[in-house]
XYZ file of N, CA and C in Angstrom:
597
model
N 0.829 -1.196 0.017
C -0.025 -0.005 -0.011
C 0.898 1.238 0.000
N 0.564 2.231 -0.903
C 1.305 3.459 -0.911
C 0.832 4.408 0.181
N 1.738 5.217 0.657
C 1.439 6.126 1.774
C 0.296 7.120 1.346
N 0.307 7.589 0.121
C -0.743 8.491 -0.311
C -2.112 7.813 -0.318
N -2.115 6.550 -0.687
C -3.363 5.806 -0.699
C -3.860 5.575 0.715
N -2.895 5.243 1.631
C -3.266 4.950 3.007
C -3.836 6.248 3.703
N -3.167 7.378 3.383
C -3.646 8.644 3.954
C -5.095 8.957 3.520
N -5.390 8.686 2.252
C -6.682 8.918 1.742
C -7.756 7.971 2.360
N -7.359 6.740 2.553
C -8.264 5.699 3.154
C -8.672 6.053 4.552
N -7.718 6.525 5.372
C -8.034 6.833 6.772
C -8.569 8.223 7.033
N -8.439 9.103 5.954
C -8.892 10.451 6.117
C -7.852 11.315 6.666
N -6.557 10.864 6.686
C -5.480 11.664 7.176
C -5.225 11.554 8.690
N -4.042 11.868 9.132
C -3.712 11.919 10.525
C -3.673 13.389 10.990
N -3.553 13.620 12.290
C -3.455 14.980 12.776
C -2.055 15.077 13.475
N -1.579 16.296 13.550
C -0.258 16.577 14.148
C -0.328 17.726 15.148
N -0.844 17.350 16.368
C -0.975 18.396 17.432
C 0.367 19.089 17.720
N 0.304 20.377 17.840
C 1.573 21.120 18.049
C 2.266 20.789 19.338
N 1.522 20.450 20.374
C 2.102 20.094 21.636
C 2.818 18.758 21.646
N 2.373 17.823 20.788
C 2.785 16.426 20.851
C 4.084 16.222 20.120
N 4.825 15.162 20.537
C 6.066 14.802 19.797
C 5.835 14.045 18.552
N 4.652 13.491 18.398
C 4.378 12.626 17.213
C 3.015 12.903 16.639
N 2.520 11.929 15.888
C 1.272 12.020 15.222
C 0.105 11.518 16.035
N -1.119 11.798 15.596
C -2.321 11.373 16.285
C -3.428 11.194 15.248
N -4.629 10.850 15.685
C -5.736 10.844 14.779
C -6.916 11.447 15.588
N -7.569 12.395 15.002
C -8.682 13.083 15.662
C -9.962 12.745 14.998
N -10.994 12.409 15.807
C -12.361 12.216 15.300
C -13.290 13.156 16.080
N -14.491 13.392 15.689
C -15.273 14.460 16.266
C -15.583 14.294 17.743
N -15.356 15.302 18.597
C -15.672 15.267 19.969
C -17.208 15.198 20.171
N -17.919 15.718 19.134
C -19.414 15.588 19.269
C -19.885 14.170 19.267
N -19.073 13.217 18.844
C -19.452 11.838 18.776
C -18.920 11.019 19.929
N -18.299 11.630 20.932
C -17.878 10.916 22.160
C -19.146 10.377 22.819
N -19.087 9.090 23.218
C -20.272 8.509 23.811
C -20.512 9.020 25.234
N -19.388 8.978 26.041
C -19.503 9.504 27.385
C -19.254 10.999 27.484
N -18.305 11.473 26.701
C -17.938 12.912 26.697
C -19.092 13.798 26.368
N -19.945 13.381 25.417
C -21.076 14.291 25.058
C -22.030 14.470 26.265
N -22.155 13.479 27.081
C -22.937 13.626 28.347
C -22.251 14.509 29.349
N -20.901 14.295 29.485
C -20.162 15.120 30.444
C -20.045 16.615 30.055
N -20.200 16.868 28.788
C -20.119 18.243 28.323
C -21.203 19.128 28.981
N -22.351 18.457 29.457
C -23.447 19.135 30.065
C -23.314 19.273 31.514
N -22.203 18.711 32.128
C -22.014 18.677 33.569
C -20.945 19.641 34.018
N -21.314 20.719 34.699
C -20.327 21.659 35.274
C -19.358 20.950 36.204
N -18.131 21.290 36.066
C -17.046 20.651 36.876
C -16.488 19.412 36.287
N -16.997 18.966 35.137
C -16.479 17.797 34.477
C -15.296 18.258 33.533
N -14.445 17.336 33.211
C -13.325 17.643 32.347
C -13.809 17.966 30.931
N -14.979 17.539 30.584
C -15.511 17.740 29.250
C -16.413 18.999 29.099
N -16.683 19.621 30.247
C -17.637 20.753 30.182
C -17.123 21.895 29.401
N -15.771 22.105 29.342
C -15.196 23.143 28.564
C -14.196 22.518 27.621
N -14.639 21.512 26.884
C -13.785 20.663 26.041
C -12.968 21.507 25.041
N -11.648 21.275 25.079
C -10.754 22.003 24.152
C -11.071 21.640 22.653
N -11.556 20.412 22.457
C -11.830 19.940 21.048
C -13.154 20.404 20.570
N -13.835 21.274 21.263
C -15.106 21.817 20.844
C -14.998 23.330 20.646
N -13.792 23.820 20.521
C -13.563 25.272 20.337
C -12.262 25.475 19.555
N -11.961 26.682 19.330
C -10.714 27.030 18.604
C -10.755 26.458 17.146
N -9.615 26.044 16.711
C -9.440 25.507 15.346
C -10.265 24.254 15.122
N -10.593 23.545 16.202
C -11.328 22.317 16.064
C -12.758 22.527 15.486
N -13.337 23.680 15.591
C -14.639 23.991 15.132
C -14.697 24.437 13.648
N -13.511 24.655 13.074
C -13.487 25.032 11.644
C -14.091 23.969 10.790
N -14.805 24.312 9.751
C -15.509 23.328 8.898
C -14.551 22.365 8.328
N -13.394 22.809 7.860
C -12.432 21.950 7.245
C -11.908 20.872 8.226
N -11.783 21.261 9.493
C -11.342 20.288 10.485
C -12.465 19.303 10.872
N -13.710 19.776 11.003
C -14.846 18.979 11.274
C -15.071 17.970 10.199
N -14.954 18.460 8.903
C -15.185 17.567 7.780
C -14.142 16.433 7.774
N -12.879 16.784 8.107
C -11.786 15.752 8.104
C -12.078 14.777 9.223
N -12.519 15.289 10.409
C -12.799 14.355 11.492
C -13.931 13.342 11.173
N -14.941 13.861 10.522
C -16.055 12.959 10.155
C -15.634 11.933 9.097
N -14.738 12.330 8.163
C -14.259 11.395 7.203
C -13.440 10.301 7.923
N -12.665 10.689 8.913
C -11.863 9.671 9.656
C -12.812 8.769 10.478
N -13.825 9.267 11.014
C -14.788 8.439 11.752
C -15.436 7.410 10.908
N -15.863 7.819 9.706
C -16.508 6.928 8.774
C -15.526 5.832 8.279
N -14.281 6.267 8.105
C -13.272 5.382 7.565
C -12.968 4.186 8.477
N -13.184 4.367 9.793
C -12.854 3.313 10.740
C -13.603 2.013 10.418
N -14.771 2.142 9.836
C -15.638 0.962 9.621
C -15.477 0.404 8.162
N -14.401 0.789 7.512
C -14.151 0.223 6.228
C -13.047 -0.860 6.331
N -13.111 -1.803 5.398
C -12.188 -2.968 5.513
C -10.719 -2.636 5.525
N -10.221 -1.663 4.736
C -8.746 -1.445 4.672
C -8.200 -0.546 5.804
N -9.059 -0.099 6.732
C -8.616 0.906 7.756
C -7.414 0.406 8.576
N -7.454 -0.832 9.054
C -6.414 -1.316 9.918
C -5.065 -1.294 9.173
N -5.038 -1.844 7.961
C -3.783 -1.891 7.177
C -3.291 -0.463 6.851
N -4.260 0.362 6.532
C -3.851 1.757 6.123
C -3.289 2.527 7.321
N -3.909 2.375 8.482
C -3.450 3.005 9.715
C -2.057 2.512 10.056
N -1.858 1.223 10.019
C -0.617 0.629 10.325
C 0.524 1.140 9.388
N 0.204 1.199 8.159
C 1.138 1.675 7.128
C 1.605 3.101 7.477
N 0.603 3.974 7.784
C 0.893 5.370 8.021
C 1.769 5.521 9.320
N 1.354 4.840 10.318
C 2.068 4.979 11.640
C 3.512 4.435 11.484
N 3.682 3.341 10.792
C 5.007 2.787 10.550
C 5.861 3.734 9.735
N 5.251 4.511 8.905
C 6.038 5.357 7.980
C 6.436 6.707 8.629
N 5.902 6.963 9.832
C 6.081 8.228 10.469
C 7.141 8.196 11.625
N 7.761 9.340 11.871
C 8.653 9.472 13.044
C 8.042 10.514 13.922
N 8.271 10.464 15.280
C 9.107 9.517 16.007
C 8.357 8.216 16.266
N 8.747 7.531 17.375
C 8.199 6.205 17.588
C 6.993 6.204 18.559
N 6.288 7.323 18.743
C 5.153 7.398 19.616
C 3.964 7.889 18.844
N 2.773 7.317 19.182
C 1.499 7.714 18.554
C 0.475 7.848 19.618
N -0.384 8.900 19.474
C -1.461 9.155 20.449
C -2.755 8.893 19.691
N -3.614 8.062 20.354
C -4.980 7.812 19.743
C -5.892 8.939 20.280
N -6.492 9.663 19.353
C -7.562 10.622 19.602
C -7.145 11.876 20.310
N -6.474 12.814 19.615
C -6.309 14.148 20.179
C -7.614 14.816 20.254
N -8.631 14.234 19.603
C -10.037 14.732 19.689
C -10.897 13.472 19.513
N -11.917 13.382 20.321
C -12.814 12.205 20.262
C -12.350 11.062 21.128
N -13.062 9.890 21.018
C -12.814 8.811 21.909
C -13.153 7.520 21.146
N -12.753 6.438 21.739
C -13.075 5.089 21.146
C -14.612 4.957 21.074
N -15.086 4.467 19.930
C -16.521 4.475 19.714
C -17.270 3.196 20.197
N -16.667 2.046 20.001
C -17.296 0.805 20.319
C -16.286 -0.297 20.265
N -16.705 -1.521 20.563
C -15.787 -2.718 20.584
C -15.101 -2.938 19.227
N -15.798 -2.741 18.133
C -15.202 -2.954 16.853
C -14.061 -1.971 16.702
N -14.259 -0.741 17.079
C -13.210 0.281 16.978
C -11.993 -0.096 17.830
N -12.310 -0.478 19.074
C -11.192 -0.892 20.016
C -10.408 -2.060 19.479
N -11.080 -3.053 18.963
C -10.447 -4.208 18.384
C -9.499 -3.835 17.223
N -9.981 -2.883 16.426
C -9.151 -2.481 15.278
C -7.956 -1.661 15.784
N -8.123 -0.891 16.797
C -6.980 -0.158 17.392
C -5.905 -1.175 17.863
N -6.376 -2.201 18.559
C -5.478 -3.275 19.031
C -4.720 -3.884 17.846
N -5.428 -4.129 16.780
C -4.725 -4.789 15.648
C -3.754 -3.833 15.018
N -4.043 -2.530 14.919
C -3.055 -1.544 14.399
C -1.841 -1.566 15.313
N -2.008 -1.581 16.594
C -0.867 -1.591 17.517
C 0.008 -2.829 17.318
N -0.613 -4.008 17.067
C 0.145 -5.245 16.817
C 0.916 -5.147 15.573
N 0.417 -4.396 14.563
C 1.057 -4.269 13.285
C 2.080 -3.145 13.297
N 2.230 -2.457 14.320
C 3.243 -1.404 14.498
C 4.091 -1.623 15.792
N 4.757 -2.743 15.874
C 5.412 -3.162 17.133
C 6.560 -2.300 17.519
N 7.114 -1.520 16.631
C 8.243 -0.628 16.975
C 7.735 0.707 17.516
N 6.432 0.945 17.531
C 5.824 2.228 17.996
C 5.250 2.037 19.389
N 5.264 3.117 20.153
C 4.600 3.164 21.452
C 3.294 3.901 21.288
N 2.215 3.347 21.742
C 0.890 3.909 21.582
C 0.280 4.322 22.937
N -0.452 5.450 23.002
C -1.139 5.860 24.206
C -2.602 6.248 23.729
N -3.527 5.721 24.533
C -4.949 6.032 24.261
C -5.595 6.472 25.547
N -5.887 7.764 25.701
C -6.727 8.182 26.855
C -8.204 7.887 26.480
N -8.997 7.514 27.518
C -10.398 7.300 27.245
C -11.240 7.548 28.507
N -12.498 7.903 28.294
C -13.481 8.053 29.355
C -14.544 6.940 29.231
N -14.263 5.999 28.382
C -15.228 4.858 28.154
C -14.862 3.741 29.154
N -15.663 3.630 30.237
C -15.316 2.684 31.282
C -15.454 1.212 30.800
N -16.241 0.950 29.800
C -16.378 -0.460 29.345
C -15.058 -1.030 28.772
N -14.114 -0.139 28.436
C -12.824 -0.585 27.868
C -12.110 -1.438 28.880
N -12.296 -1.195 30.204
C -11.592 -1.941 31.192
C -11.822 -3.463 31.069
N -12.969 -3.867 30.545
C -13.250 -5.319 30.409
C -12.403 -5.943 29.289
N -11.658 -5.121 28.548
C -10.881 -5.649 27.404
C -9.351 -5.297 27.599
N -8.972 -4.836 28.757
C -7.574 -4.500 28.962
C -6.651 -5.686 28.871
N -7.100 -6.812 29.209
C -6.272 -8.050 29.281
C -5.845 -8.477 27.853
N -6.567 -7.952 26.797
C -6.177 -8.237 25.429
C -5.348 -7.205 24.786
N -5.129 -6.110 25.503
C -4.402 -4.937 24.904
C -2.934 -5.327 24.548
N -2.507 -4.930 23.372
C -1.050 -5.207 22.990
C -0.109 -4.535 23.974
N 1.074 -5.119 24.114
C 2.066 -4.687 25.073
C 2.546 -3.263 24.786
N 2.466 -2.801 23.501
C 2.965 -1.483 23.172
C 1.901 -0.382 23.208
N 0.743 -0.707 23.862
C -0.327 0.263 24.008
C -0.600 0.494 25.524
N -0.563 1.778 25.911
C -1.010 2.067 27.298
C -2.336 2.854 27.145
N -3.323 2.335 27.863
C -4.648 2.909 27.902
C -4.863 3.617 29.270
N -5.085 4.885 29.261
C -5.282 5.592 30.453
C -6.724 6.040 30.581
N -7.424 5.618 31.674
C -8.782 6.050 31.950
C -8.691 7.452 32.509
N -9.445 8.361 31.855
C -9.454 9.750 32.319
C -10.574 9.964 33.305
N -10.205 10.337 34.531
C -11.230 10.660 35.531
C -12.225 11.765 35.014
N -13.545 11.537 35.172
C -14.457 12.433 34.554
C -14.540 13.904 35.114
N -14.228 14.075 36.462
C -14.416 15.303 37.066
C -13.108 16.010 37.396
N -13.016 17.276 37.347
C -11.830 18.043 37.738
C -11.543 17.814 39.241
N -10.295 17.559 39.537
C -9.853 17.289 40.978
C -10.416 15.971 41.498
N -10.888 15.115 40.662
C -11.400 13.764 41.118
C -10.152 12.872 41.193
N -10.117 12.012 42.258
C -8.972 11.081 42.454
C -9.035 10.049 41.286
N -7.873 9.614 40.962
C -7.795 8.533 39.907
C -8.437 7.238 40.387
N -9.254 6.578 39.601
C -9.854 5.294 40.034
C -8.779 4.259 40.194
N -8.777 3.580 41.391
C -7.742 2.607 41.679
C -7.910 1.361 40.910
N -9.082 1.128 40.285
C -9.405 -0.138 39.635
C -8.753 -0.219 38.173
N -8.179 0.939 37.775
C -7.488 0.944 36.494
C -5.969 0.945 36.654
N -5.248 0.220 35.834
C -3.806 0.169 36.014
C -3.102 1.516 35.625
N -3.677 2.244 34.660
C -3.110 3.471 34.184
C -4.308 4.543 34.076
N -4.033 5.765 34.542
C -5.080 6.735 34.551
C -4.512 8.125 34.256
N -5.383 9.060 34.054
C -5.045 10.485 33.971
C -6.134 11.289 34.659
N -5.704 12.432 35.214
C -6.630 13.267 35.911
C -6.408 14.741 35.504
N -7.386 15.613 35.765
C -7.258 17.006 35.532
C -7.351 17.665 36.938
N -6.402 18.551 37.245
C -6.331 19.075 38.574
C -6.184 20.611 38.500
N -6.583 21.276 39.566
C -6.374 22.744 39.664
C -5.102 23.115 40.280
N -4.357 22.101 40.831
C -3.056 22.428 41.469
C -2.175 21.144 41.528
N -0.933 21.344 41.426
C 0.080 20.246 41.564
C -0.025 19.243 40.443
N -0.145 19.686 39.228
C -0.132 18.824 38.078
C 1.268 18.192 37.906
N 1.274 16.987 37.396
C 2.561 16.296 37.129
C 2.995 16.481 35.651
N 2.090 16.794 34.740
C 2.445 17.049 33.356
C 3.383 18.285 33.258
N 4.534 18.184 32.675
C 5.495 19.291 32.667
C 5.210 20.296 31.535
N 4.272 20.042 30.638
C 4.094 20.817 29.424
C 3.940 22.356 29.753
N 3.115 22.730 30.717
C 2.989 24.220 31.003
C 4.298 24.982 31.286
N 5.264 24.144 31.745
C 6.580 24.763 32.121
C 7.595 24.684 31.005
N 7.185 24.147 29.830
C 8.092 24.061 28.748
C 7.379 24.324 27.384
N 6.916 25.563 27.328
C 6.257 26.093 26.139
C 5.027 25.279 25.689
N 4.328 24.689 26.675
C 3.110 23.895 26.412
C 3.373 22.742 25.392
N 4.567 22.179 25.546
C 4.899 21.043 24.665
C 5.418 19.858 25.493
N 5.297 18.674 24.918
C 5.803 17.529 25.639
C 7.344 17.493 25.661
N 8.013 18.063 24.585
C 9.451 18.101 24.454
C 9.922 16.651 24.593
N 10.838 16.395 25.575
C 11.393 15.033 25.638
C 10.604 14.152 26.603
N 9.587 14.649 27.174
C 8.735 13.847 28.132
C 7.905 12.805 27.363
N 7.926 11.531 27.845
C 7.115 10.475 27.278
C 6.316 9.750 28.353
N 6.049 10.423 29.405
C 5.339 9.785 30.559
C 4.021 9.211 30.220
N 3.256 9.844 29.343
C 1.925 9.357 28.954
C 2.020 7.977 28.321
N 3.118 7.677 27.676
C 3.260 6.407 26.964
C 3.948 5.359 27.904
N 4.225 5.695 29.101
C 4.932 4.824 30.034
C 3.995 4.114 31.004
N 3.859 2.795 30.847
C 2.974 2.042 31.749
C 3.405 2.051 33.193
N 4.678 2.254 33.405
C 5.199 2.280 34.806
C 4.642 3.502 35.582
N 4.286 4.531 34.874
C 3.739 5.672 35.493
C 2.241 5.532 35.595
N 1.710 5.321 36.826
C 0.314 4.958 36.940
C -0.626 6.060 36.655
N -0.341 7.243 37.063
C -1.229 8.379 36.803
C -0.498 9.628 36.323
N -1.077 10.316 35.348
C -0.594 11.572 34.889
C -1.673 12.632 35.258
N -1.271 13.680 35.885
C -2.232 14.741 36.187
C -1.912 15.976 35.384
N -3.014 16.444 34.715
C -2.856 17.677 33.804
C -3.463 18.833 34.491
N -2.838 19.932 34.379
C -3.395 21.223 34.886
C -4.621 21.634 34.137
N -5.629 22.085 34.847
C -6.853 22.603 34.188
C -6.512 23.715 33.247
N -7.027 23.691 32.037
C -6.769 24.784 31.096
C -7.980 24.987 30.151
């Protein structure tokens, strides 16, 4: 498969300025749990970054909906694996916008990770049902359950988590030009929780 063909099949990847590598964004409007939390004051989704700024531009929304539709096509897994393998560096973030949609989507993400063994994958999610499928996750994928409320403690039942806090965040990005730079903690399974400052 040629890279140009793979890019077209998946609807393209995204390149968040903060991140060290590539990602894929799908519409935040289609988050199953997030769309409910958007209506809850004090939740991490109430003022969702992926529902404002450049994310609301028509060209971005159109691209995200193309990517969402592409997930359910036969060549998506192979095309995603080809693109990720062709990119540098060796880290990939699932969903700089949006979240895992259903079990079919999760299974396909797992397969992409298996087909990209030299890459390290990180997937934040607010979909609690994913926990039932953690035992099948590829070794090169860390799934972090994102606590739904600001300043909520990380749930102990998940091996890896992330939280949003109003003080004492562990994510160093705000102190280094709002970029990951050489930090790869989100991709590190040994680090149980990452706390991000509210923004």
